[in-house]
Tab-separated table of C-alpha atoms in Angstrom:
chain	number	residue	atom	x	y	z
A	214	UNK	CA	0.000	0.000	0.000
A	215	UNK	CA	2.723	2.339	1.049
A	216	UNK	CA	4.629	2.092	-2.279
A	217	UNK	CA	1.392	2.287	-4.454
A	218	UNK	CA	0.794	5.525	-2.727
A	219	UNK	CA	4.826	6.792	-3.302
A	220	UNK	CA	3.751	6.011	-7.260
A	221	UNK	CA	0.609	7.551	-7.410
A	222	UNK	CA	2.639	10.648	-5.206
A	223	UNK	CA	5.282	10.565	-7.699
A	224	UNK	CA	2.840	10.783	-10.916
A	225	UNK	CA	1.020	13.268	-9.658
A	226	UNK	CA	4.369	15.591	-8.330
A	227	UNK	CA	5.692	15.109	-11.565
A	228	UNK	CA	2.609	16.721	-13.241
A	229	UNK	CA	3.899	20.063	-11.843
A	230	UNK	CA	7.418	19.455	-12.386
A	231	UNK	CA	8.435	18.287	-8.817
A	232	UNK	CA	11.185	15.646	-8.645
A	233	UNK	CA	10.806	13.588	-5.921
A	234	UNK	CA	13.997	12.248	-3.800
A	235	UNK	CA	13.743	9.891	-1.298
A	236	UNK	CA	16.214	9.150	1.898
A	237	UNK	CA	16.997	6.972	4.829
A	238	UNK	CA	14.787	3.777	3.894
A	239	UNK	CA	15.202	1.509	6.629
A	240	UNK	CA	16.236	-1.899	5.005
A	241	UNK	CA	13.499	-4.392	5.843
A	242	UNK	CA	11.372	-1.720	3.947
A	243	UNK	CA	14.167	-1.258	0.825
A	244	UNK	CA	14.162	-4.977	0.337
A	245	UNK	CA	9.920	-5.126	0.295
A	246	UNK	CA	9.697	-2.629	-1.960
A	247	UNK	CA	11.822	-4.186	-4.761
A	248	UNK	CA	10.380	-7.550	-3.774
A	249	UNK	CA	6.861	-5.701	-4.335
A	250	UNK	CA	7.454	-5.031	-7.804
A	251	UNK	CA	7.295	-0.783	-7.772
A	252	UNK	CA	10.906	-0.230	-7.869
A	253	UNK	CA	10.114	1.085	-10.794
A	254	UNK	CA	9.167	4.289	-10.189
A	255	UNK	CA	12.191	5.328	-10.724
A	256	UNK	CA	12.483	8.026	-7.262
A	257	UNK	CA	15.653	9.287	-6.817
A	258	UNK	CA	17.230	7.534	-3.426
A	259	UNK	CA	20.087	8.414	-1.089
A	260	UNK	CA	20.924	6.567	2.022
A	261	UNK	CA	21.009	9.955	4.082
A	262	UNK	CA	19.149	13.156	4.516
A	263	UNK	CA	22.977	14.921	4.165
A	264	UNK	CA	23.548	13.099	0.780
A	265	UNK	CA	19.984	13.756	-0.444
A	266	UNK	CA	20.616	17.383	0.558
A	267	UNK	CA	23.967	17.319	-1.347
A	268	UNK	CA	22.339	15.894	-4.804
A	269	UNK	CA	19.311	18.334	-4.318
A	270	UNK	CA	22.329	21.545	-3.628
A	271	UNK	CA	24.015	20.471	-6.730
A	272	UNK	CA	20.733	20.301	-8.871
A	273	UNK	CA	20.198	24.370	-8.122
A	274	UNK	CA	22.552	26.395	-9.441
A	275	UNK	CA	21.651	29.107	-7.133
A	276	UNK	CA	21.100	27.558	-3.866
A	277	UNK	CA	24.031	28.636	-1.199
């Protein structure tokens, strides 16, 4: 249920040109969702908030 709601989140972010990004899944729940079939969303993932923050920095040119 959760990851048919992160797709459906996902679609409807992407209608207004939001990319979503994704950080510190806990394992038990990384290894259901690919075992549930939807990891193929395709949502950007990072292992922490300060390497999410990092990817998301680099992505705006202008962010200090």
């Amino acid at each position: 249920m959760f990851f048919e709601a992160m797709t459906k989140l996902k679609s409807a972010a992407s209608l207004i040109g939001v990319k979503m990004v994704v950080s510190g899944i806990r394992p038990n729940m990384a290894k259901h969702w690919v075992m549930s079939g939807t990891d193929g969303i395709q949502i950007e993932h990072y292992s922490s908030m300060k390497q999410a923050l990092a990817a998301v920095k680099l992505l705006l040119p202008d962010a200090k």
